Amino acid sequence: MDRYIDRETMLDLTVNFIPLGILAFFFVVFVAFDPWGWDPLFTGLALFIVAWHFLLLALLTWFSGRIIAKEEKSGEAHHTE
């Protein structure tokens, strides 16, 4: 079975995994430790902002992985050097 995302593509995408980990960490910290008390507006807004950016970055990483894998598979790089 041919893997869709190979090792080289994963290396290209590692620049997005660190921010995803940081966002996941802060989401867990906001939920587990509740540093400012439970205010539905503030807590909901903080969790929404962190979760929204996590989802957007995850989608961007997924689309980037698909595009990089497709370009590597076709062998046609579009460089403007």
Short mmCIF file of C-alpha atoms in Angstrom, two decimals, residues 18-44:
data_model
loop_
_atom_site.label_atom_id
_atom_site.label_comp_id
_atom_site.label_asym_id
_atom_site.label_seq_id
_atom_site.Cartn_x
_atom_site.Cartn_y
_atom_site.Cartn_z
CA ILE A 18 4.99 22.83 17.20
CA PRO A 19 2.33 25.60 17.13
CA LEU A 20 -0.40 22.93 17.14
CA GLY A 21 1.17 21.47 20.28
CA ILE A 22 1.39 24.89 21.91
CA LEU A 23 -2.28 25.63 21.14
CA ALA A 24 -3.33 22.21 22.47
CA PHE A 25 -1.29 22.84 25.63
CA PHE A 26 -3.00 26.18 26.29
CA PHE A 27 -6.43 24.69 25.63
CA VAL A 28 -5.76 22.00 28.25
CA VAL A 29 -4.35 24.58 30.69
CA PHE A 30 -7.41 26.83 30.30
CA VAL A 31 -9.77 23.88 30.89
CA ALA A 32 -7.85 22.08 33.64
CA PHE A 33 -6.51 24.89 35.79
CA ASP A 34 -9.01 27.68 35.13
CA PRO A 35 -6.58 30.48 36.13
CA TRP A 36 -9.11 33.36 36.22
CA GLY A 37 -12.14 31.58 37.61
CA TRP A 38 -15.14 30.44 35.61
CA ASP A 39 -16.73 33.33 33.78
CA PRO A 40 -18.83 31.92 30.92
CA LEU A 41 -18.10 34.84 28.60
CA PHE A 42 -14.36 35.10 29.22
CA THR A 43 -13.70 31.37 29.45
CA GLY A 44 -15.85 30.61 26.43
#
